[in-house]
Tab-separated table of C-alpha atoms and ligand atoms in Angstrom:
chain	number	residue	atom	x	y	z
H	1	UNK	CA	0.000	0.000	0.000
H	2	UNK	CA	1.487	3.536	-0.832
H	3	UNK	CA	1.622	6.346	1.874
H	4	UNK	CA	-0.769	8.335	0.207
H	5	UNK	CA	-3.771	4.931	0.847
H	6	UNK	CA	-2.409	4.392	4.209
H	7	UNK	CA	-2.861	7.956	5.107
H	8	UNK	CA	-6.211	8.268	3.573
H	9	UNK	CA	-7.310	5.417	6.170
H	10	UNK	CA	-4.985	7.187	9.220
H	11	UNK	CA	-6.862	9.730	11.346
H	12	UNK	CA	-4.716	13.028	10.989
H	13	UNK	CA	-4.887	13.173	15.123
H	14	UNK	CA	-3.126	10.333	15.708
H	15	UNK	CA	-0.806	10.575	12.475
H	16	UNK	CA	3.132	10.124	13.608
H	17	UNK	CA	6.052	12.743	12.714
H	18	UNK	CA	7.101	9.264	10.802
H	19	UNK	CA	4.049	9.611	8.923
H	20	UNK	CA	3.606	12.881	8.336
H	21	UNK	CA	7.819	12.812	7.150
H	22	UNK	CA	6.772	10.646	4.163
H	23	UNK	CA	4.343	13.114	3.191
H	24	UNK	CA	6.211	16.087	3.309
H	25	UNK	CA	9.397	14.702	1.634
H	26	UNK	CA	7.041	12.632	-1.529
H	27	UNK	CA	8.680	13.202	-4.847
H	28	UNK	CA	7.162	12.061	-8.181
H	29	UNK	CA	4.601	10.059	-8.656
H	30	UNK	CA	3.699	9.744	-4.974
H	31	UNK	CA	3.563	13.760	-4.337
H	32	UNK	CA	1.730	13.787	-7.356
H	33	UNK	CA	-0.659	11.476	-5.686
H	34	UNK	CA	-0.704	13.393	-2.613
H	35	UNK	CA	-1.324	16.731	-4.819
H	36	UNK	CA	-4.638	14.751	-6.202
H	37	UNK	CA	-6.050	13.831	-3.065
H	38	UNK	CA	-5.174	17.837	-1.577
H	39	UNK	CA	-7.610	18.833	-4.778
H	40	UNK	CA	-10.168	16.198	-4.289
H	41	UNK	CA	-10.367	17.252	-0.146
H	42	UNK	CA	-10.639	20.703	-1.609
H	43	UNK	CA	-13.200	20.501	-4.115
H	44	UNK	CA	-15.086	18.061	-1.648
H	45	UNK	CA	-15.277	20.857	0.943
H	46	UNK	CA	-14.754	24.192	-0.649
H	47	UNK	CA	-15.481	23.822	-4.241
H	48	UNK	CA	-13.370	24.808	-6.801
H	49	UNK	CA	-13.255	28.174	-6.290
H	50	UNK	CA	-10.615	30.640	-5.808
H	51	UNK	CA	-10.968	33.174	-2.840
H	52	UNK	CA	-9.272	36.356	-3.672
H	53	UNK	CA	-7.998	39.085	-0.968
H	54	UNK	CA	-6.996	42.704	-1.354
H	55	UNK	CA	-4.085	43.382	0.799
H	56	UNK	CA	-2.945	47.497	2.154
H	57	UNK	CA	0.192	46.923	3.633
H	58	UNK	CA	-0.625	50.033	6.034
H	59	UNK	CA	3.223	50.583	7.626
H	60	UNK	CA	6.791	49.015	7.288
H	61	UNK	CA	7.382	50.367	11.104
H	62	UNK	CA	8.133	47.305	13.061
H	63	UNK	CA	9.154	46.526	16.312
H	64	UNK	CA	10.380	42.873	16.395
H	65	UNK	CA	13.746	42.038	14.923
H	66	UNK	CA	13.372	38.773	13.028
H	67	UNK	CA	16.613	37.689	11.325
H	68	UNK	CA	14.734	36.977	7.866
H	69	UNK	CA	13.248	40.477	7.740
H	70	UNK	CA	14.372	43.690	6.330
H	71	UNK	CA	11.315	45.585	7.996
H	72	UNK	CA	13.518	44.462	11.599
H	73	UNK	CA	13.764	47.616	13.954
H	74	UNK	CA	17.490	47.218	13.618
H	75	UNK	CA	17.369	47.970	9.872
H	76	UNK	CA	18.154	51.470	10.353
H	77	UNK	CA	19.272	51.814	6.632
H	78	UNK	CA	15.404	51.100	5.542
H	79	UNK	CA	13.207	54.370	5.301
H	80	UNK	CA	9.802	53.465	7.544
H	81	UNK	CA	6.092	54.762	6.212
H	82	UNK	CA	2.709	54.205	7.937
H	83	UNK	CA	-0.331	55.196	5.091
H	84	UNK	CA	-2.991	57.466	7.166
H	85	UNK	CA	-6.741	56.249	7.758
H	86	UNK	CA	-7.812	58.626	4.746
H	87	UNK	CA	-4.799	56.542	2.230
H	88	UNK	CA	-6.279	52.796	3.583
H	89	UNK	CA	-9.996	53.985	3.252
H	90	UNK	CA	-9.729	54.911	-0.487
H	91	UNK	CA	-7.727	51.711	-1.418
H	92	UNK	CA	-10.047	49.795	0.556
H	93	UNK	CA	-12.695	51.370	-1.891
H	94	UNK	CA	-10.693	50.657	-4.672
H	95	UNK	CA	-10.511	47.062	-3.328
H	96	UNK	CA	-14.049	46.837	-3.477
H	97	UNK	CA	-14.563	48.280	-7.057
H	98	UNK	CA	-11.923	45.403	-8.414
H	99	UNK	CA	-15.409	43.400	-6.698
H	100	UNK	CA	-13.084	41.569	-4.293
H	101	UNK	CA	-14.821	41.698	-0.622
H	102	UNK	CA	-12.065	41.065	2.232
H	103	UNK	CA	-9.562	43.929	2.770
H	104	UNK	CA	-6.264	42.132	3.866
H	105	UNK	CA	-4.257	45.008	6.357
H	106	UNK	CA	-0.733	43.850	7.004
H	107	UNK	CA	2.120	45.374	8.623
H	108	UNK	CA	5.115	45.579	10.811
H	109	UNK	CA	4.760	44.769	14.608
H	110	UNK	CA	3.557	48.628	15.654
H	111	UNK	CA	1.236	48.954	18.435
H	112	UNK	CA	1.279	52.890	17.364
H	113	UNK	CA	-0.979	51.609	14.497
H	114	UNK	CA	-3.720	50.393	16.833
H	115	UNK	CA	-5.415	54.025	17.471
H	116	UNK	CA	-5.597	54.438	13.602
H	117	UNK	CA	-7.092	51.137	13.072
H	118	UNK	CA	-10.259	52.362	15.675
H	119	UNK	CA	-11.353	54.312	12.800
H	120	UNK	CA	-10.354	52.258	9.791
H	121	UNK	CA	-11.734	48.911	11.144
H	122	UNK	CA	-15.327	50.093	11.582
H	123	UNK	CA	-15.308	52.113	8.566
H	124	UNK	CA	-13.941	49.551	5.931
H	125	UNK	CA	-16.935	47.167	7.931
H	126	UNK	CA	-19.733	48.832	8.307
H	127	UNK	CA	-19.623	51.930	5.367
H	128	UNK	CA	-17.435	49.395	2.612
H	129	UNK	CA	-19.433	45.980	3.779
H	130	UNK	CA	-16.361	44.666	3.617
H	131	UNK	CA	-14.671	41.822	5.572
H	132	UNK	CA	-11.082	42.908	7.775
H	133	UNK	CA	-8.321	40.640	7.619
H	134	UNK	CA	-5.531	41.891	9.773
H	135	UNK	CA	-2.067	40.715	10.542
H	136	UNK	CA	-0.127	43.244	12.650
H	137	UNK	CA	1.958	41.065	14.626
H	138	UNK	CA	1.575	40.280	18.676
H	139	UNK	CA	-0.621	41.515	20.545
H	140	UNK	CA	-2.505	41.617	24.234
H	141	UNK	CA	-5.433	39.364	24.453
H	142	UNK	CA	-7.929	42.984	25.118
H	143	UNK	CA	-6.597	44.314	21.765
H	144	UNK	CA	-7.549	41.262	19.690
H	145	UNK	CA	-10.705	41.811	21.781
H	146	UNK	CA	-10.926	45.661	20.643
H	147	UNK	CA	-10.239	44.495	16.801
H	148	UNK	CA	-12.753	42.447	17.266
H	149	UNK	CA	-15.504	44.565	18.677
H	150	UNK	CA	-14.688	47.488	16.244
H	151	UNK	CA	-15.339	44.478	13.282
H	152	UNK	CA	-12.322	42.841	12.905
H	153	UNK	CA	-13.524	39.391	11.272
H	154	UNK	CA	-9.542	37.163	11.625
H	155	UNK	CA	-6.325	37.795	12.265
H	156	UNK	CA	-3.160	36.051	11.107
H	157	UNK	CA	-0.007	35.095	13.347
H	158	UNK	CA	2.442	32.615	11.801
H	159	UNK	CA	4.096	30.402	14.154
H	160	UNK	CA	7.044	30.516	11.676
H	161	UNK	CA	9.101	27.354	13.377
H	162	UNK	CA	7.545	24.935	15.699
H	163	UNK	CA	11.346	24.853	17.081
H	164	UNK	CA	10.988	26.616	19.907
H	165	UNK	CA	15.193	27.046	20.162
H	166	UNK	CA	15.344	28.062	16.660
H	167	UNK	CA	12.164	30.330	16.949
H	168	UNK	CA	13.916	32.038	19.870
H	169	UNK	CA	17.317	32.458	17.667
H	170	UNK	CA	15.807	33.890	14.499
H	171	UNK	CA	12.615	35.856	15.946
H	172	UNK	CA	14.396	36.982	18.910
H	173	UNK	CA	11.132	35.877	21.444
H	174	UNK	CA	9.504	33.105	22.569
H	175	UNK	CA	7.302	30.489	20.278
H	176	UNK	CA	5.420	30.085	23.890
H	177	UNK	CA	4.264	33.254	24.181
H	178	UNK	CA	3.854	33.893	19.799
H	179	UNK	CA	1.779	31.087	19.940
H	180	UNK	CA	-0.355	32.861	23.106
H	181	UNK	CA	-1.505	35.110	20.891
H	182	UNK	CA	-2.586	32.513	18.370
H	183	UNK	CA	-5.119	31.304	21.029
H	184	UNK	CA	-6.200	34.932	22.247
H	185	UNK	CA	-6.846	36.077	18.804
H	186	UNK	CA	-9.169	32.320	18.616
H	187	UNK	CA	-10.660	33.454	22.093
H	188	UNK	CA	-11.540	37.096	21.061
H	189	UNK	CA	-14.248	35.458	18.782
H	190	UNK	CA	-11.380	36.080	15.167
H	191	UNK	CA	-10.996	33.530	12.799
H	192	UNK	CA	-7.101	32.528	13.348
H	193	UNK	CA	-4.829	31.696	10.251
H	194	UNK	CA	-1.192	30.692	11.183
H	195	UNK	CA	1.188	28.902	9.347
H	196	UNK	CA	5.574	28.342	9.098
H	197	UNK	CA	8.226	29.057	7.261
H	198	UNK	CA	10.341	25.956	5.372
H	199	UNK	CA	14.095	26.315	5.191
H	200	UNK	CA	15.391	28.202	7.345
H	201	UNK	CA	18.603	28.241	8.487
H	202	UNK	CA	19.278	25.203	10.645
H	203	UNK	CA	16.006	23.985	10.272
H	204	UNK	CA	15.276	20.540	10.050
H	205	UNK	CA	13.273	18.031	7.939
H	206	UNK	CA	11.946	16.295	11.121
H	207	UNK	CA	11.278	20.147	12.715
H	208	UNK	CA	9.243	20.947	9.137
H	209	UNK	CA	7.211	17.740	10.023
H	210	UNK	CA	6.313	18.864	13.346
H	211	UNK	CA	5.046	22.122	12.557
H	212	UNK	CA	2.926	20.105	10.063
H	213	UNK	CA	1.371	18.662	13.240
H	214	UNK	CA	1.549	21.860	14.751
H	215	UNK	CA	-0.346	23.751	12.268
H	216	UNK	CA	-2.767	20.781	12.507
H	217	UNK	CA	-3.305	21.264	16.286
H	218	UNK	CA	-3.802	24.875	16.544
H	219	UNK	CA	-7.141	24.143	14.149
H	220	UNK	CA	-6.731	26.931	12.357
H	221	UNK	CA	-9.013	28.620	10.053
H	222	UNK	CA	-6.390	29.564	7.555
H	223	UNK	CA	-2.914	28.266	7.146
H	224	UNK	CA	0.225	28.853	4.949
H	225	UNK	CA	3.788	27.583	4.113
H	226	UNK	CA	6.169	29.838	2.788
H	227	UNK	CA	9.371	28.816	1.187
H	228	UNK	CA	12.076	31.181	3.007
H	229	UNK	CA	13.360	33.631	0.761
H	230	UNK	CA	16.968	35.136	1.432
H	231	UNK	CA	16.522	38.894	2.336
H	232	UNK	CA	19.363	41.452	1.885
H	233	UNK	CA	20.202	43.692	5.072
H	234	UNK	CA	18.871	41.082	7.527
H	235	UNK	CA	21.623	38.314	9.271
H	236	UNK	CA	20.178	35.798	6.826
H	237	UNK	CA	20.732	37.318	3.594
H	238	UNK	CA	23.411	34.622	2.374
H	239	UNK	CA	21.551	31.798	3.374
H	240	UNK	CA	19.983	29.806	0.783
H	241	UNK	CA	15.902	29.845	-0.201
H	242	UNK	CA	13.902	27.238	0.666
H	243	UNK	CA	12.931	24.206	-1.619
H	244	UNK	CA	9.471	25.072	-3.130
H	245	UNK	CA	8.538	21.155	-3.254
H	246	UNK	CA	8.373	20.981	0.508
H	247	UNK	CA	6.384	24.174	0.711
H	248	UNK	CA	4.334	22.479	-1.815
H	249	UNK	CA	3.934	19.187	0.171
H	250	UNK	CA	3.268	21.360	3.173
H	251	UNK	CA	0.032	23.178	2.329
H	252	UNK	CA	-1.090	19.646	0.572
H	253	UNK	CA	-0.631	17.864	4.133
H	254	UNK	CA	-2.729	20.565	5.680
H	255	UNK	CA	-5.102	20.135	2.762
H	256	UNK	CA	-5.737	16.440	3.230
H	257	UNK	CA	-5.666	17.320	7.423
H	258	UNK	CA	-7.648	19.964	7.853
H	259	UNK	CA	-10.082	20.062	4.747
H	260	UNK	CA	-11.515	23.466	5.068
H	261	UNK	CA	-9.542	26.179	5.688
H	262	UNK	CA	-7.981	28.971	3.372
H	263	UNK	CA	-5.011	27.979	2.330
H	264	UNK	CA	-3.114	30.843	0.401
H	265	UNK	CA	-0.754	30.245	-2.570
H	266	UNK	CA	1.615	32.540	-1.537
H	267	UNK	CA	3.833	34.999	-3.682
H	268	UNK	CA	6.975	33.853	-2.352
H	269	UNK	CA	6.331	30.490	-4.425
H	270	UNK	CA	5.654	33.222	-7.795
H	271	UNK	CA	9.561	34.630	-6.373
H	272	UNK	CA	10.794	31.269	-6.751
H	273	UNK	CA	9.383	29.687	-9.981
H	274	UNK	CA	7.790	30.836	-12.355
H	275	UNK	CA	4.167	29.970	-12.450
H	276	UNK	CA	4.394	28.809	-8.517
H	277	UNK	CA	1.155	30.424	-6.875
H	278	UNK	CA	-0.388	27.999	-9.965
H	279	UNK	CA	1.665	25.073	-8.482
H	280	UNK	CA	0.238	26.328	-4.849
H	281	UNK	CA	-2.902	26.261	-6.694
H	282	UNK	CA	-2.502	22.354	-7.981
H	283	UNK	CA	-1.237	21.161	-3.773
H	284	UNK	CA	-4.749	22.205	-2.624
H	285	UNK	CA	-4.299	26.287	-1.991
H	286	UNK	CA	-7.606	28.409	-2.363
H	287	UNK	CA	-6.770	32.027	-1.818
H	288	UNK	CA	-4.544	34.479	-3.670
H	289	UNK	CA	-3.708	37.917	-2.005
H	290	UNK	CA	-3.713	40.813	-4.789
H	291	UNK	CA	-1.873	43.742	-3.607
H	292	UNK	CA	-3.515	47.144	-3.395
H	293	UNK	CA	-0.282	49.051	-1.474
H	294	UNK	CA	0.503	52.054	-3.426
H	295	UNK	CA	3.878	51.787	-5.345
H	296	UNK	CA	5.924	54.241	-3.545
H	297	UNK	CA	5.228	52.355	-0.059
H	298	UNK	CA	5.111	48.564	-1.855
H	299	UNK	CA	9.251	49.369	-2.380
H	300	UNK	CA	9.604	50.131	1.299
H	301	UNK	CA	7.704	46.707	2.438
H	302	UNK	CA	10.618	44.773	2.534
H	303	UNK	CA	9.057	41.497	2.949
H	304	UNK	CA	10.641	38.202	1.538
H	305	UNK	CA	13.122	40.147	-0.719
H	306	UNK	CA	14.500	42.786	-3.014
H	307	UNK	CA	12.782	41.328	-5.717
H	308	UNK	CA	9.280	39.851	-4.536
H	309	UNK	CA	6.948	39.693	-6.866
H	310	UNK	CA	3.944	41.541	-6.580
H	311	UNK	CA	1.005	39.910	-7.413
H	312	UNK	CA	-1.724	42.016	-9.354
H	313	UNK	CA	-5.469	41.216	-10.116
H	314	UNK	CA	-4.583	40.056	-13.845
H	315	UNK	CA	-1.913	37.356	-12.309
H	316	UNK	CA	-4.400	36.357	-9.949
H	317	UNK	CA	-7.191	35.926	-12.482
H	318	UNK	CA	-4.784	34.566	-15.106
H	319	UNK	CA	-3.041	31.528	-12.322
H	320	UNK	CA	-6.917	30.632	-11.578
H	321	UNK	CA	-7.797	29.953	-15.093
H	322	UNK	CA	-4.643	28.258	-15.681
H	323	UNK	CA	-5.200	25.699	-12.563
H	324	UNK	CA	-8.857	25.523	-14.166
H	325	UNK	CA	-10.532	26.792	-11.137
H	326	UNK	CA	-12.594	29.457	-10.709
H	327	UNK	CA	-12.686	33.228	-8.723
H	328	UNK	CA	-15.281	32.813	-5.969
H	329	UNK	CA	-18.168	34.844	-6.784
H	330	UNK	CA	-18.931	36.829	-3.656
H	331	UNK	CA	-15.213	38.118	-3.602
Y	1	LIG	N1	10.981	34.263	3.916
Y	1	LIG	C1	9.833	33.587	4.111
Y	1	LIG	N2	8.783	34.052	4.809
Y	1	LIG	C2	8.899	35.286	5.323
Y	1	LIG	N3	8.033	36.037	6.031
Y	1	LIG	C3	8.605	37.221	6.272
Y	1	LIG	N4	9.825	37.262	5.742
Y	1	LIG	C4	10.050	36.067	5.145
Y	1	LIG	C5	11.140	35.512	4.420
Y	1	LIG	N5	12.271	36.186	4.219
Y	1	LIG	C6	6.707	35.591	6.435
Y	1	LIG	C7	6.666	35.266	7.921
Y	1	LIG	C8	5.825	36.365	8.525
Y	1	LIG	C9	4.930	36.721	7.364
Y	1	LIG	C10	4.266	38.061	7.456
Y	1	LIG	O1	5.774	36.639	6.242
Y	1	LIG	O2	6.012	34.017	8.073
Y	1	LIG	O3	5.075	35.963	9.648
């Protein structure tokens, strides 16, 4: 029997880091197997359609200091911007006039940004009809509360590593206390999306496995893997990327796990190959974030790398045709 049957007939619960290592290392015909069965869970419980996201990336003002980062406060050499509520309100408009419906705010660890968002939150809610995404970073269990209340609908906080020694060396804090703020966020009534990061330096296979089982724990109701991308002026700018394929296998294993959450194809896999958020796509991935952040700030948002690629509404609609699925209606 191949991995791929034996899994199919293996509750995810009880599945072993032995188990879950043959998943996330399959090569050829047997990840193309597991690839099938990520579609099949998908269409089974989402459909084939494509959710798309407009994302503001409101500041590049950060307080943490993770090694892979340029946005880290100790980048002194990077200029810092935060857009105003007036600048996120008309993009958010403009979101909604591309006829996507869930504004995507993301930005550097800043709890300066947290008075601005009391305006913007309601505002983009209740005047746009629009659904608030945010991911801002760590927070206290009453501010989740406050984003919340004001209309907040989820919040993302990757977990990045579930090596807690390796989270503390690159993100400079503790995975304990990061992954707190997973379960406040879940308590404050948000929908939670977390997710890691594959290849980073020192990482290893069997750590990649376990923040499979991880990711699978926290129930999440979105989840990512991105590849790790090299970043100039951070500590880890001469380390090497990460290997798309066990990105890939990643967000198919929380496919076949989880069965219904988002699962972004994210544009770090576009960085890497050509035609990747397609590939994310084909492991089981449902989402693609477009980006709304006006150019002059998008070169300042240092995320990933020099040369990210920026995903626009014509990629997005042109990778979901290609993967022969469909945009979600409502979005
Ligand atoms: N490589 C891969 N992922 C990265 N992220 C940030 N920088 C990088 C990088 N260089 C991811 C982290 C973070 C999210 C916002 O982006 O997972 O939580």
């Amino acid at each position: 029997m191949s991995i791929i049957e034996q899994m199919k007939m293996t509750d995810f619960e009880t599945a072993s880091r032995a188990d879950i290592l043959q998943l996330l290392t399959a090569e050829g015909e047997v990840q193309q197997e597991l690839f099938q069965w990520a579609r099949d869970v998908r269409r089974e419980n989402n459909g084939d359609d494509v959710l798309l996201r407009g994302v503001i990336e409101i500041t590049n003002i950060c307080n943490k200091n993770c090694d892979y980062c340029a946005m880290r406060a100790s980048n002194k050499d990077l200029p810092r911007y935060a857009l105003n509520a007036e600048e996120i309100l008309d993009i958010a408009q403009s979101i909604k006039q591309a006829g996507i419906t869930t504004v995507f705010l993301q930005g550097g660890q800043n709890p300066h940004n947290d008075v601005l968002l009391e305006q913007v939150i309601p505002r983009i809610k209740n005047d746009l009809k629009m659904d608030v995404l945010l991911c801002l970073g760590e927070r206290t269990q009453e501010v989740y509360e406050k984003f919340a209340q004001l209309g907040a609908k989820s919040y993302i906080v990757k977990f990045e590593t579930s090596d807690k020694v390796l989270y503390q060396e690159i993100a400079h804090g503790s995975l304990e206390n990061r992954l707190q703020t997973v379960r406040w966020a879940k308590s404050a009534g948000l929908k939670i999306g977390t997710g890691n990061i594959v290849g980073l330096p020192n990482q290893t296979i069997q750590s990649m496995a376990d923040d499979i089982l991880l990711g699978i724990k926290l129930r999440p109701d979105f989840i990512s893997s991105a590849p790790f991308i090299p970043n100039a002026h951070t500590p880890l700018e001469h380390g090497t990327h990460g290997n798309i394929n066990l990105a890939l296998n990643t967000m198919a294993i929380f496919r076949v796990a989880l069965k219904t959450p988002l699962i972004p194809s994210i544009s770090a896999l576009e960085s890497l190959v050509k035609g990747g958020q397609r590939m994310g796509l084909e492991a089981g991935a449902n989402v693609l974030t477009i980006n709304f952040t006006p150019k002059e700030s998008q070169l300042l948002y240092k995320i990933y790398s020099e040369q990210r690629f920026v995903v626009s509404l014509d990629h997005a609609l042109r990778t979901v045709e290609s993967a022969g699925l469909h945009v979600h209606q409502n979005s």
